[in-house]
CSV table of C-alpha atoms in Angstrom, one decimal:
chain,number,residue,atom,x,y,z
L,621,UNK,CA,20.6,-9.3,-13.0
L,622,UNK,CA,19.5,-9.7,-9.4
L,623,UNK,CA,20.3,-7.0,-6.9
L,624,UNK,CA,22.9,-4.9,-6.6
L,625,UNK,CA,24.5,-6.3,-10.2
L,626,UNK,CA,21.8,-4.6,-11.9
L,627,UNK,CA,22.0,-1.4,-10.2
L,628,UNK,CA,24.4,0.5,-12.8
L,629,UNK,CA,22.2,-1.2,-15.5
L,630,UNK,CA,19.0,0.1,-13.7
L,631,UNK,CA,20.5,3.4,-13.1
L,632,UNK,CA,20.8,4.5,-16.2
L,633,UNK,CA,17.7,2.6,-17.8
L,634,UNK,CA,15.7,4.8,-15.2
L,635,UNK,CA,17.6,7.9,-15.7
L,636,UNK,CA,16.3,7.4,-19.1
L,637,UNK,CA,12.6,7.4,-17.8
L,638,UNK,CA,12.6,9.7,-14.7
L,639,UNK,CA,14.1,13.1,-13.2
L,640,UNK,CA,17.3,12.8,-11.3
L,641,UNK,CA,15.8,13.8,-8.1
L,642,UNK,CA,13.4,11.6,-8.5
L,643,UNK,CA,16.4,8.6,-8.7
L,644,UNK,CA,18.4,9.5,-6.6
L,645,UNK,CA,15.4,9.8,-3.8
L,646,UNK,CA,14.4,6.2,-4.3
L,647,UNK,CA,17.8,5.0,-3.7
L,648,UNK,CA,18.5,6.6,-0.9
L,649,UNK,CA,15.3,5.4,0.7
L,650,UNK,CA,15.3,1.7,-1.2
L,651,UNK,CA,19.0,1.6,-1.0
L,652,UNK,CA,18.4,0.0,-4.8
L,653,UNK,CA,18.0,1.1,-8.3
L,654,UNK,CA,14.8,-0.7,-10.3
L,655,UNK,CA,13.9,-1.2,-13.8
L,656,UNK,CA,11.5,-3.5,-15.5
L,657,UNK,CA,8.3,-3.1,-17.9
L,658,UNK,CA,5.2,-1.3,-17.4
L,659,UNK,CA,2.4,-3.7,-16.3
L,660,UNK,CA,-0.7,-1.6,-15.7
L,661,UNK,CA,-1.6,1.4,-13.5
L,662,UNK,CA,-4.9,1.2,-11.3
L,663,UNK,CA,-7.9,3.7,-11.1
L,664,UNK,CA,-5.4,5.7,-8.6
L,665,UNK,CA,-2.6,6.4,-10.7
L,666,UNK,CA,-0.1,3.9,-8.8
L,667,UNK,CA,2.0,2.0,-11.7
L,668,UNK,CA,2.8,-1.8,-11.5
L,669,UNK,CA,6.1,-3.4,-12.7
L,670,UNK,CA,7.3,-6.7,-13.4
L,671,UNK,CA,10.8,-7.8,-14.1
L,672,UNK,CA,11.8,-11.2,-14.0
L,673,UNK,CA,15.3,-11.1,-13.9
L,674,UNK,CA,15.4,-10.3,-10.8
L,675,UNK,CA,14.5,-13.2,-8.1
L,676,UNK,CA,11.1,-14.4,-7.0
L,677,UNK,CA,9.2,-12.1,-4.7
L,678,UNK,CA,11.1,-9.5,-5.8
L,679,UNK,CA,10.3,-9.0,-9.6
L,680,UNK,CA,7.0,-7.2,-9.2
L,681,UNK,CA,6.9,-4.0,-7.5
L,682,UNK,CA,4.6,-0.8,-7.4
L,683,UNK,CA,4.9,2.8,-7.6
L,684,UNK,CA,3.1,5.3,-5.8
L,685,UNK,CA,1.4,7.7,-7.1
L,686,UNK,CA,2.1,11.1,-4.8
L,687,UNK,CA,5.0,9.0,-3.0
L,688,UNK,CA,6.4,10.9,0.2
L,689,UNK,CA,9.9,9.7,0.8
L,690,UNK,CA,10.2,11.8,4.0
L,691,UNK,CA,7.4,10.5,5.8
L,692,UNK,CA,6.7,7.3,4.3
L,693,UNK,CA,2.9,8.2,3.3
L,694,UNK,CA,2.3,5.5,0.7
L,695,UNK,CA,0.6,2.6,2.5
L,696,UNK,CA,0.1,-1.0,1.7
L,697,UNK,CA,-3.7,-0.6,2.2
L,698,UNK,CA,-3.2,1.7,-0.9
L,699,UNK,CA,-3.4,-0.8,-3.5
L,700,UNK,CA,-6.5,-2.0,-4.8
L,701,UNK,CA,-7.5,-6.0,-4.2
L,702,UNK,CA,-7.6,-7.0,-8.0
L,703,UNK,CA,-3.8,-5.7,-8.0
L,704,UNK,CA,-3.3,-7.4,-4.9
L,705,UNK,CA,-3.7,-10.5,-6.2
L,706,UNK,CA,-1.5,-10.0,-9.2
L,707,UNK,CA,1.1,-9.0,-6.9
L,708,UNK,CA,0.7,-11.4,-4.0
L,709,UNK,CA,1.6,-14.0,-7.0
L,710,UNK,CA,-2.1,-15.4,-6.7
L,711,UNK,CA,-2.5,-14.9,-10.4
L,712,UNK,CA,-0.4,-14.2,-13.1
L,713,UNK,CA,-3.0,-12.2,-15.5
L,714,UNK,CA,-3.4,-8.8,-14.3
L,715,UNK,CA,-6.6,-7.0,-14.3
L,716,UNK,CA,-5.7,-5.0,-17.6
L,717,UNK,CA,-5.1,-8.7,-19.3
L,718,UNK,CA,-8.2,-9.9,-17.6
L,719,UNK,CA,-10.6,-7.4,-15.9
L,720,UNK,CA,-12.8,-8.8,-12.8
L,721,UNK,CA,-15.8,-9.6,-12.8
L,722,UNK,CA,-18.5,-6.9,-11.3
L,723,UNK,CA,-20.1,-8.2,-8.6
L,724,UNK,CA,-23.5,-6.5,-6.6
L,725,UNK,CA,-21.3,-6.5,-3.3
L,726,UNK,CA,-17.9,-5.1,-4.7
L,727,UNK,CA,-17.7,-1.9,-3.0
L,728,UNK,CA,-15.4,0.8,-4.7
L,729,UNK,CA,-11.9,0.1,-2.5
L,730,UNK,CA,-10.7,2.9,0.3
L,731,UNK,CA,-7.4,2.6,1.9
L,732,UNK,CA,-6.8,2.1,5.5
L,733,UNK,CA,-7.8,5.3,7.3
L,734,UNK,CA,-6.3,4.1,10.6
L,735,UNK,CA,-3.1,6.6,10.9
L,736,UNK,CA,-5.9,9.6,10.1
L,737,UNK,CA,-7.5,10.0,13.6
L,738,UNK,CA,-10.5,12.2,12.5
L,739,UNK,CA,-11.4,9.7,10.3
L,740,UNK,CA,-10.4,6.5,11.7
L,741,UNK,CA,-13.3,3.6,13.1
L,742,UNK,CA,-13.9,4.4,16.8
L,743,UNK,CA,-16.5,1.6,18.2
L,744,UNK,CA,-18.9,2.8,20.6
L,745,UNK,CA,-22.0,1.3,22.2
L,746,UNK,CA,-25.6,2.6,22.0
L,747,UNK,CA,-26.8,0.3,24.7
L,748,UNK,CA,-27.0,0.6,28.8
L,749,UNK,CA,-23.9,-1.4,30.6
L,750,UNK,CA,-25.9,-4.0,32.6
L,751,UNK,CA,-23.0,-4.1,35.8
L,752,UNK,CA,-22.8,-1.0,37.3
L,753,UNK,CA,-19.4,-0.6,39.0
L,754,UNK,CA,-19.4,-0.3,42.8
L,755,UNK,CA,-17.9,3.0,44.3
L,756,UNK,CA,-17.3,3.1,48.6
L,757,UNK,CA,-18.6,6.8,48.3
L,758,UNK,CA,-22.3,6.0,47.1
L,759,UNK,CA,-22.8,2.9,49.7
L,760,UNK,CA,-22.3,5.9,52.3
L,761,UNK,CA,-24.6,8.0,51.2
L,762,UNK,CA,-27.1,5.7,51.1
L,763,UNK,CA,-27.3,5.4,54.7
């Protein structure tokens, strides 16, 4: 049940399980109605499916926590890297079947805080440039 043959199927399998608004949102924006089982949610709230009647590369799938349809909020960067590896098909054990290891240097994850400009990385340099540029103004002063 790849695709669109599933869709009447998934429709009402996730009219079973969510609001109307709520489906009718996702396929206007996804243009595609998806059902499967309940793999895991992470330490964010975002839930992770799996399916695999539908095709490879398509049969797992998340879902957003707080996701804002309008504005396309939800950001890659938002899911955490032992679900990214359950999801980038680099393992098949997810990290509620299998939880990773803790490690001195794992640092607790952040999503990218590019798109936020009061909080984005902005480089800067603490030292003094070692070329100074040339101006026509100061050579004439100088005389």
């Amino acid at each position: 049940m790849a695709g669109n043959i599933g869709t009447v199927v998934g429709f009402f399998k996730k009219m079973a399980s969510a609001p109307l608004y709520y489906t009718i949102n996702k396929y206007v924006n996804c243009n595609e109605f998806r059902y499967g089982t309940l793999v895991g949610t992470d330490d964010n709230g975002n839930e992770y499916y799996e399916n695999n009647d539908y095709f490879l590369g398509r049969n797992r799938w998340i879902q957003y926590k707080n996701p804002n349809w309008f504005i396309l909020h939800s950001d890659a960067s938002d899911i955490p890297a032992e679900w990214h590896a359950w999801m980038h098909y680099m393992t098949d054990e997810t990290p509620v079947t299998k939880p990773p290891a803790d490690r001195k240097f794992h640092m607790e994850h952040r999503p990218n805080m590019s798109p936020i400009f009061k909080e984005r990385y902005t480089p800067s340099t603490t030292t003094k440039p070692k070329i100074q540029s040339w101006s026509p103004t100061q050579s004439k002063e100088l005389e």
